[in-house]
mmCIF file of C-alpha atoms and ligand atoms in Angstrom:
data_model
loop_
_atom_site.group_PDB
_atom_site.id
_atom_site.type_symbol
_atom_site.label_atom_id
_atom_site.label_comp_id
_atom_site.label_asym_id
_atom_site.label_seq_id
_atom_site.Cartn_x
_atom_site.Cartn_y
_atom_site.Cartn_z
ATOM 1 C CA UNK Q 1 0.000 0.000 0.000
ATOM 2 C CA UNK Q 2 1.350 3.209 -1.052
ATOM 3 C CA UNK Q 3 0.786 5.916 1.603
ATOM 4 C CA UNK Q 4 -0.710 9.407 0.070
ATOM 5 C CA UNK Q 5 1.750 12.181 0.328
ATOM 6 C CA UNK Q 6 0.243 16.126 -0.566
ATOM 7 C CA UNK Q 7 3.277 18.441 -0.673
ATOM 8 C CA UNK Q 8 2.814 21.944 -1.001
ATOM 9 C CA UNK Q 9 5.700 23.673 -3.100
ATOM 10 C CA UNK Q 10 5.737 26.944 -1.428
ATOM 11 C CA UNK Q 11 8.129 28.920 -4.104
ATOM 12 C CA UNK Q 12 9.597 32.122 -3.522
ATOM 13 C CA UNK Q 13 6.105 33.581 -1.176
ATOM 14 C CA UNK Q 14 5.654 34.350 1.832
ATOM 15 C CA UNK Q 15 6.601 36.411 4.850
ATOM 16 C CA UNK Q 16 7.572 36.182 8.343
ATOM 17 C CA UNK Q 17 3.776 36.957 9.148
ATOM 18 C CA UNK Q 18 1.958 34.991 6.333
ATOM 19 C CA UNK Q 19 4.254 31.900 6.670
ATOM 20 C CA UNK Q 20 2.931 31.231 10.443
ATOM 21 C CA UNK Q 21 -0.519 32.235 9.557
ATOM 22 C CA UNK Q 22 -0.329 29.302 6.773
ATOM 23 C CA UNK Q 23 1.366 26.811 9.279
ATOM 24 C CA UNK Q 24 -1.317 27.575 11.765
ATOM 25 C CA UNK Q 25 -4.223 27.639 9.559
ATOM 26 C CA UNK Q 26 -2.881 24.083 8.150
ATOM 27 C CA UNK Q 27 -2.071 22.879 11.749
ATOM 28 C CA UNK Q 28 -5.685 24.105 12.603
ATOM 29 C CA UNK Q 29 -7.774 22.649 9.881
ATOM 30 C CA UNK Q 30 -5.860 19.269 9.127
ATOM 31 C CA UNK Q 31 -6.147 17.985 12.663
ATOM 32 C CA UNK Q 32 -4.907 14.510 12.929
ATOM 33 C CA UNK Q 33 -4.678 13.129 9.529
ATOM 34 C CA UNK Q 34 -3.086 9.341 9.608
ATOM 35 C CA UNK Q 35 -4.664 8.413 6.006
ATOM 36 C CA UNK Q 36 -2.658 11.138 4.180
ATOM 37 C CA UNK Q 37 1.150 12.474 4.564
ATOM 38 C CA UNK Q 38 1.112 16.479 4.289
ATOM 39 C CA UNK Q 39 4.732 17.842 3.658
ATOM 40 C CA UNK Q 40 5.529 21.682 3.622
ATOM 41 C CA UNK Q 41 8.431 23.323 1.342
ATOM 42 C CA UNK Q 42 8.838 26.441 2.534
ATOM 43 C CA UNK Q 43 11.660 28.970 1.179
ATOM 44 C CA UNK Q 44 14.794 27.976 2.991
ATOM 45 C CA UNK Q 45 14.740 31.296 5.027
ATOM 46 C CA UNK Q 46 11.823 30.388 7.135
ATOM 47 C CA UNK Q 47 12.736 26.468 7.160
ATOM 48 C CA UNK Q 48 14.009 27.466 10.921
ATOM 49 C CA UNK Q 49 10.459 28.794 12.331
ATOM 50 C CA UNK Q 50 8.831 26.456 10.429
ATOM 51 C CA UNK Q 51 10.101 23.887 11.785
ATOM 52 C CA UNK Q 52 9.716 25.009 15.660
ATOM 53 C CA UNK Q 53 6.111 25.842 14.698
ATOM 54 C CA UNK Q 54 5.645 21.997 13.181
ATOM 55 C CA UNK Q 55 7.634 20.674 16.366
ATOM 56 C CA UNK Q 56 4.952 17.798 18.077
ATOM 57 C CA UNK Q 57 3.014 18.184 14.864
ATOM 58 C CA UNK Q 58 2.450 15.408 12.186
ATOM 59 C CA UNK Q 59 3.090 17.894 9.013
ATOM 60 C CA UNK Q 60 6.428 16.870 7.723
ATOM 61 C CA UNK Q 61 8.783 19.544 6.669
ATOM 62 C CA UNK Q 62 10.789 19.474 3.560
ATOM 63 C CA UNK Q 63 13.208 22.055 0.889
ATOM 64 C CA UNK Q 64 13.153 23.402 -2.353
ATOM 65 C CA UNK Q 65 16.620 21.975 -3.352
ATOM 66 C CA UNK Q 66 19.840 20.537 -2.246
ATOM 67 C CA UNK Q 67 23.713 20.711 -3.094
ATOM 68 C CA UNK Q 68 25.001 18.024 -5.203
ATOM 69 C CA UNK Q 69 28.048 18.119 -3.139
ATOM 70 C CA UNK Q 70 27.460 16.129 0.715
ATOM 71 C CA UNK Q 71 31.233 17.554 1.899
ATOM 72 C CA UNK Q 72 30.819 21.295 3.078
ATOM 73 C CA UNK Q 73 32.885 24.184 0.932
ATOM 74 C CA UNK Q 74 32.492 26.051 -1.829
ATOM 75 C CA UNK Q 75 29.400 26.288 -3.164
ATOM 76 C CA UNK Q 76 27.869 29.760 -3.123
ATOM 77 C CA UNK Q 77 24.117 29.900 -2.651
ATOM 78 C CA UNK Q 78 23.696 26.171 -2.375
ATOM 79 C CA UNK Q 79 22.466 23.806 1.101
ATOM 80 C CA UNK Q 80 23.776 20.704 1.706
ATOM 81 C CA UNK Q 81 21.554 17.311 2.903
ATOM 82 C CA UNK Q 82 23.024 17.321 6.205
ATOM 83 C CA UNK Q 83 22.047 21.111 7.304
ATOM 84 C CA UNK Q 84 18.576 20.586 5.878
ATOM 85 C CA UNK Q 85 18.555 17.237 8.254
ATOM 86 C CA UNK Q 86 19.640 19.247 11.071
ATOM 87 C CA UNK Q 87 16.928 21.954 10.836
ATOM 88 C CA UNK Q 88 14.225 19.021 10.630
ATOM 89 C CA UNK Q 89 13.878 18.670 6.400
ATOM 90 C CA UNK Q 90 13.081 15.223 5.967
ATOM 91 C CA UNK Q 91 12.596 16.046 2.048
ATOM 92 C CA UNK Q 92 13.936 18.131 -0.564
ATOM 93 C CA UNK Q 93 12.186 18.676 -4.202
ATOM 94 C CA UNK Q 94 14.578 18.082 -6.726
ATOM 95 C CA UNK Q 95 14.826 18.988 -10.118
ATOM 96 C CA UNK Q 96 11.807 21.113 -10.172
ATOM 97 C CA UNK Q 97 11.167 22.619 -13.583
ATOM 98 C CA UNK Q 98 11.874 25.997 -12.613
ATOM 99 C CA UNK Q 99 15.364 24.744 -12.028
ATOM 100 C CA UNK Q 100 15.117 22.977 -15.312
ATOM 101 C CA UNK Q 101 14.012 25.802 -17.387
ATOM 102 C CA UNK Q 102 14.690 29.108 -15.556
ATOM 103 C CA UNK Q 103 18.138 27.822 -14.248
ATOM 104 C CA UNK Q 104 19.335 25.715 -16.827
ATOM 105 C CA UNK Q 105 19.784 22.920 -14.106
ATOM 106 C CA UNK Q 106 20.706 20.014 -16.340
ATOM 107 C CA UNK Q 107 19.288 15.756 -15.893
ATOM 108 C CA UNK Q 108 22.884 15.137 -14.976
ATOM 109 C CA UNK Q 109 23.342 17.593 -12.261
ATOM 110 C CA UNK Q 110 19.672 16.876 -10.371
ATOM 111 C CA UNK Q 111 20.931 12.984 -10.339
ATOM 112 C CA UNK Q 112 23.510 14.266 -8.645
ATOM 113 C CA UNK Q 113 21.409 16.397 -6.320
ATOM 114 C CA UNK Q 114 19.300 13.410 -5.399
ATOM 115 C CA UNK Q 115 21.875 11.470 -4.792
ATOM 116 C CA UNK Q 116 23.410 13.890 -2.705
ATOM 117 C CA UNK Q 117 20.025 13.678 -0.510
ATOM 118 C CA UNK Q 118 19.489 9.810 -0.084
ATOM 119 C CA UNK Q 119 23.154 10.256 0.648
ATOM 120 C CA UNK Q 120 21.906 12.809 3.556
ATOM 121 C CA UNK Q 121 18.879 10.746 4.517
ATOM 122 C CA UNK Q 122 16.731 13.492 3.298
ATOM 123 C CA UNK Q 123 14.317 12.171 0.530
ATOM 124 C CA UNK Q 124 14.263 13.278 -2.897
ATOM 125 C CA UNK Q 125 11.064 14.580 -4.542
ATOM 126 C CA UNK Q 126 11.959 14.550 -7.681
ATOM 127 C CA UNK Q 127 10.362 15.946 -10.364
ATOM 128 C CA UNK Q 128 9.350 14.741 -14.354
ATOM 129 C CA UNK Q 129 7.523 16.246 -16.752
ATOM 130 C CA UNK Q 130 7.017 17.403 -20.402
ATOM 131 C CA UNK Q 131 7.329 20.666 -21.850
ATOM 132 C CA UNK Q 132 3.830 21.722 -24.152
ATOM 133 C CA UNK Q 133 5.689 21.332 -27.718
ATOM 134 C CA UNK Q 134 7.015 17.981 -26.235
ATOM 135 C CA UNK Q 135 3.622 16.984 -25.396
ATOM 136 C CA UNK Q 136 2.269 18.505 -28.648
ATOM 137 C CA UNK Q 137 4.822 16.415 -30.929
ATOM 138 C CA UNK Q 138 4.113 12.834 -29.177
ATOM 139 C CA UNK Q 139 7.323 12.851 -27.616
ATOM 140 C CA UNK Q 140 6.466 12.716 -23.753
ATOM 141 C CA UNK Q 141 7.039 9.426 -23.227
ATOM 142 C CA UNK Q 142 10.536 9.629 -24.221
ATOM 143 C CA UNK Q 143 11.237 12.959 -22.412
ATOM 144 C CA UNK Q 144 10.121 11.550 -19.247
ATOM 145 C CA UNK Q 145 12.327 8.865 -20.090
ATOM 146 C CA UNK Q 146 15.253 10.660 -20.512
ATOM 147 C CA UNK Q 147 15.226 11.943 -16.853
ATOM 148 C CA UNK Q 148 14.192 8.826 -15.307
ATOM 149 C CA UNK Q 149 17.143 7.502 -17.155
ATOM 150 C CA UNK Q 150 20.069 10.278 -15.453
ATOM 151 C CA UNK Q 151 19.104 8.443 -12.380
ATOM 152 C CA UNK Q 152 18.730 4.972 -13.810
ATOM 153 C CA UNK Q 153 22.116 5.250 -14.885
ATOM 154 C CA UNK Q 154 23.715 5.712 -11.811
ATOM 155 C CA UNK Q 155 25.352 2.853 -10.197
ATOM 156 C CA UNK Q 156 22.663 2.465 -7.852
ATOM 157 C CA UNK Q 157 20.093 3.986 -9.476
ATOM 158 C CA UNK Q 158 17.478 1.569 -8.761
ATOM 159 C CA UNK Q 159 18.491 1.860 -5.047
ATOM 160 C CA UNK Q 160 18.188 5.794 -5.114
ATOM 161 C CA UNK Q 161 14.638 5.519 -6.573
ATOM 162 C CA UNK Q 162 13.850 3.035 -3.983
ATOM 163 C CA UNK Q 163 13.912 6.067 -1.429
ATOM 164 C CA UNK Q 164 12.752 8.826 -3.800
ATOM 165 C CA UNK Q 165 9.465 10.224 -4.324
ATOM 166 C CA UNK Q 166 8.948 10.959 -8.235
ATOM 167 C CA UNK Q 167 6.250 13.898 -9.195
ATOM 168 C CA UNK Q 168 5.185 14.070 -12.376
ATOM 169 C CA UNK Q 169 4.739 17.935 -12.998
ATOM 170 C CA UNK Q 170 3.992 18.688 -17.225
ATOM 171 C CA UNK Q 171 5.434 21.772 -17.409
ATOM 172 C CA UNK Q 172 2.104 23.318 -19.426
ATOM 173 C CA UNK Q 173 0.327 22.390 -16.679
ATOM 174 C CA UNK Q 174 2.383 24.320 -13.663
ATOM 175 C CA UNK Q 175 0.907 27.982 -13.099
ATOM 176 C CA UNK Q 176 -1.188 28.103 -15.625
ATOM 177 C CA UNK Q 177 -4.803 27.018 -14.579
ATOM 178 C CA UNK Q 178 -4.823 24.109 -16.858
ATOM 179 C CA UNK Q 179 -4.471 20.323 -15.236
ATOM 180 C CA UNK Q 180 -4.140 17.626 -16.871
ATOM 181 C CA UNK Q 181 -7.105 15.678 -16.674
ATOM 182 C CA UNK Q 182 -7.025 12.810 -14.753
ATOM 183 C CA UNK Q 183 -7.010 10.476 -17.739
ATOM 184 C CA UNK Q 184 -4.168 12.266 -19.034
ATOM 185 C CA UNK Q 185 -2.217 12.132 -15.978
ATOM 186 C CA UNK Q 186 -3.003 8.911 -15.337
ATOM 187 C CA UNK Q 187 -1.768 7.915 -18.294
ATOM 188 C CA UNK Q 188 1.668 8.862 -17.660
ATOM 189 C CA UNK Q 189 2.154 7.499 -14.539
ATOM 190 C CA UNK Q 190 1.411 4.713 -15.474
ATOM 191 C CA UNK Q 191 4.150 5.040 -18.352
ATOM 192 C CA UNK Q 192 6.891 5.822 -15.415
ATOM 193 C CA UNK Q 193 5.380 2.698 -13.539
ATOM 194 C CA UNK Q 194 5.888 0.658 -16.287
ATOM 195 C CA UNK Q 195 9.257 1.828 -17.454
ATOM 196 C CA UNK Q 196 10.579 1.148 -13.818
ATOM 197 C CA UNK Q 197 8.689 -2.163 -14.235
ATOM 198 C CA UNK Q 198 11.728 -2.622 -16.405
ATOM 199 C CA UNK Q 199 14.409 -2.104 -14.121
ATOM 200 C CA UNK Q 200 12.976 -3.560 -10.515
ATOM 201 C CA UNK Q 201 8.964 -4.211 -10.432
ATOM 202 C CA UNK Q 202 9.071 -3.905 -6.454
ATOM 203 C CA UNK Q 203 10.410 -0.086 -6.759
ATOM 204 C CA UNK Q 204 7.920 0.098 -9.719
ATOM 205 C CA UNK Q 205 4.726 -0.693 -7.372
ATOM 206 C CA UNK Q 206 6.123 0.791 -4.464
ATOM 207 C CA UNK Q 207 7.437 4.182 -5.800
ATOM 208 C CA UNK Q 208 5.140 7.112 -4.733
ATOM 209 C CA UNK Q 209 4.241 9.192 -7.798
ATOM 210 C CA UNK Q 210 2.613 12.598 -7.039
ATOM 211 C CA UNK Q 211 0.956 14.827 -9.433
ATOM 212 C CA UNK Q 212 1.882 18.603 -9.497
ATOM 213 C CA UNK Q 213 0.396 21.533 -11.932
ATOM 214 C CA UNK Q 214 -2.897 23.614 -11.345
ATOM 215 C CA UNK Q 215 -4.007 21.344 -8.919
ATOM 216 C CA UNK Q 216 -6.597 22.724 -6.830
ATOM 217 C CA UNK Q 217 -9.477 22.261 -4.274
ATOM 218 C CA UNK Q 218 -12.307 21.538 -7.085
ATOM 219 C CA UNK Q 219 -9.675 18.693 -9.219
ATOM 220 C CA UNK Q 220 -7.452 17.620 -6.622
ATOM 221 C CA UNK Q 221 -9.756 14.423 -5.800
ATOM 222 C CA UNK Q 222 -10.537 13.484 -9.297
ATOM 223 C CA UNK Q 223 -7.035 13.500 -10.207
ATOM 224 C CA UNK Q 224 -6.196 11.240 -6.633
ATOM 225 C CA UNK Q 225 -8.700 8.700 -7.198
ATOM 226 C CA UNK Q 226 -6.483 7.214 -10.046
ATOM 227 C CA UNK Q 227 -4.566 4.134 -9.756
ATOM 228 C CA UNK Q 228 -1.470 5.233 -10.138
ATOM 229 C CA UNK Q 229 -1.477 8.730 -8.550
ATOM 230 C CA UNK Q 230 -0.370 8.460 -5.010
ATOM 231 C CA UNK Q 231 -0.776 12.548 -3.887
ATOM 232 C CA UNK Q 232 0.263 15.912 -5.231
ATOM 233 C CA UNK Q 233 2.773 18.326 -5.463
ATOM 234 C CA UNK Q 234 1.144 21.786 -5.346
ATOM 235 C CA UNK Q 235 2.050 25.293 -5.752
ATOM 236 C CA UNK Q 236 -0.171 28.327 -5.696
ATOM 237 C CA UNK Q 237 -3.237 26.402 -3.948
ATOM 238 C CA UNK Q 238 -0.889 25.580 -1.070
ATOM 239 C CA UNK Q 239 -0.438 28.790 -0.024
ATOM 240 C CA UNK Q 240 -4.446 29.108 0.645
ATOM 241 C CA UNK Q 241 -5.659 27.550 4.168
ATOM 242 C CA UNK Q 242 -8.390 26.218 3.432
ATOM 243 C CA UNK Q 243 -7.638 24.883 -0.420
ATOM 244 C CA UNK Q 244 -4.328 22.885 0.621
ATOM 245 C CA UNK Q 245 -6.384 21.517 3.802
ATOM 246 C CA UNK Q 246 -8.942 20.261 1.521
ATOM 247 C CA UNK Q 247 -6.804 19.066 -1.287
ATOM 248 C CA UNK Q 248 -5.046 16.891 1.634
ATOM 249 C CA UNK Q 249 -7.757 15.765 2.414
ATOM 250 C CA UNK Q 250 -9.397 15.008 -0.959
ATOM 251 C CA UNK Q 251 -5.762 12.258 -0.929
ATOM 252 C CA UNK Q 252 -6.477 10.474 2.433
HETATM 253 P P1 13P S 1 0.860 25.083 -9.397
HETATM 254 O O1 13P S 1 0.088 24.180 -8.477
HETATM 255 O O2 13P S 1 0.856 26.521 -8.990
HETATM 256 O O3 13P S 1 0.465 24.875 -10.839
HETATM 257 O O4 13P S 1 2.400 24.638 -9.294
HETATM 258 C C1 13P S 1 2.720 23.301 -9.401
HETATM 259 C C2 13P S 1 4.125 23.127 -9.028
HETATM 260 O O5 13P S 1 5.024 23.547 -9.732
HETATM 261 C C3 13P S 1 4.418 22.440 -7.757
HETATM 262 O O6 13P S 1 5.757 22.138 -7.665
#
């Protein structure tokens, strides 16, 4: 049984006054909530009051990225696994496309960055998905390929998915108001289930593969009543009380 994980991908919002409004208002309305895991990514400047307000609570805590490297030093603007451990992260979102596209973060380098987390003990979120001419030209399939395959090509690859969570984000989808429907999503994680199938069928059915883009509280439990869609990654509705405490629990 694959537990349901909602993770709310917080961005670059919030404030030191709206960020513990949000962590009350979540703390508040989610209650106890053993069917469903509910991780916050905050920015990394308020991971430190985040995590004292989240101390006794269930909600897990998580980052927005990690340094490839695991030995301290030079590495301007980057966080390593182990401080993210020691201010509570048990997860870090990895190869968002924002890092993708906006900067230039390439399939090579976020294998190394998830790597550089299971190394850490902090799990990888990592995320998959098609850009709209890739989806537009049939070529998905492959794309999502292609960056299962950086990781699959590691010498323990296999291993490294075996404590990852994937998220399959199309990239036309994030922002933009437009989901895939559940069909369509459904669809494709099927594909990555499938295409692990290939490499190790017990990190196939036991991989948790979220959906992230547009989701909201109106779609989130369409989209989480397919087979293969184990939670969500979510941006813009997560930073609304009463929409992310609904989406989680539309998953549990
Ligand atoms: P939205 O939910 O705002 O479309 O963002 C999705 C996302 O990128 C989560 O990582």
């Amino acid at each position: 049984m694959r537990r349901p994980l909602v993770a709310g991908n917080w961005k670059m919002n919030g404030t030191r006054k709206s960020v513990v409004e949000l962590i009350d208002g979540i703390k508040g309305g989610l209650g106890h909530h053993p069917a469903v895991e509910v991780l916050v990514c905050p920015p990394a400047l308020f991971i430190d009051s985040v995590a004292s307000q989240l101390k006794g609570s269930e909600i897990r805590l998580g980052a927005q990225n990690v340094c490839q490297s695991t030995a301290p030093g030079a590495f301007t603007g980057e966080l390593s696994a182990s401080m993210l451990q020691e201010f509570d992260c048990c997860y870090v979102i990895v190869g968002h496309s924002e890092r993708r596209h906006i900067y230039g973060e390439s399939d090579k380098l976020i294998a190394e960055r998830l790597a550089a987390a299971v190394a850490g003990e902090v799990t990888p979120v990592l995320c998959i998905g098609e850009l709209l001419e890739t989806r537009e030209n049939g070529t998905t399939e492959q794309a999502i390929a292609q960056q299962l395959d950086a990781v699959l090509k590691l010498e323990n690859g296999v291993e490294l998915l075996r404590q990852s969570v994937l998220a399959y984000e199309p990239v036309w989808a994030i922002g933009t108001g437009k989901t895939a429907s559940p069909e369509q999503a459904q669809e494709v994680h099927a594909f990555i289930r499938a295409y692990l199938a290939k490499y190790d069928e017990t990190l196939a059915n036991g991989v948790r593969i979220l959906y992230g883009g547009s989701v909201n509280a109106t779609n989130a439990a369409d989209l989480f009543s397919m087979p293969d869609i184990d939670g969500g990654l979510i941006g813009g509705a997560s930073l609304k009380v009463n929409d992310f405490v609904a989406i989680c629990k539309a998953a549990g």
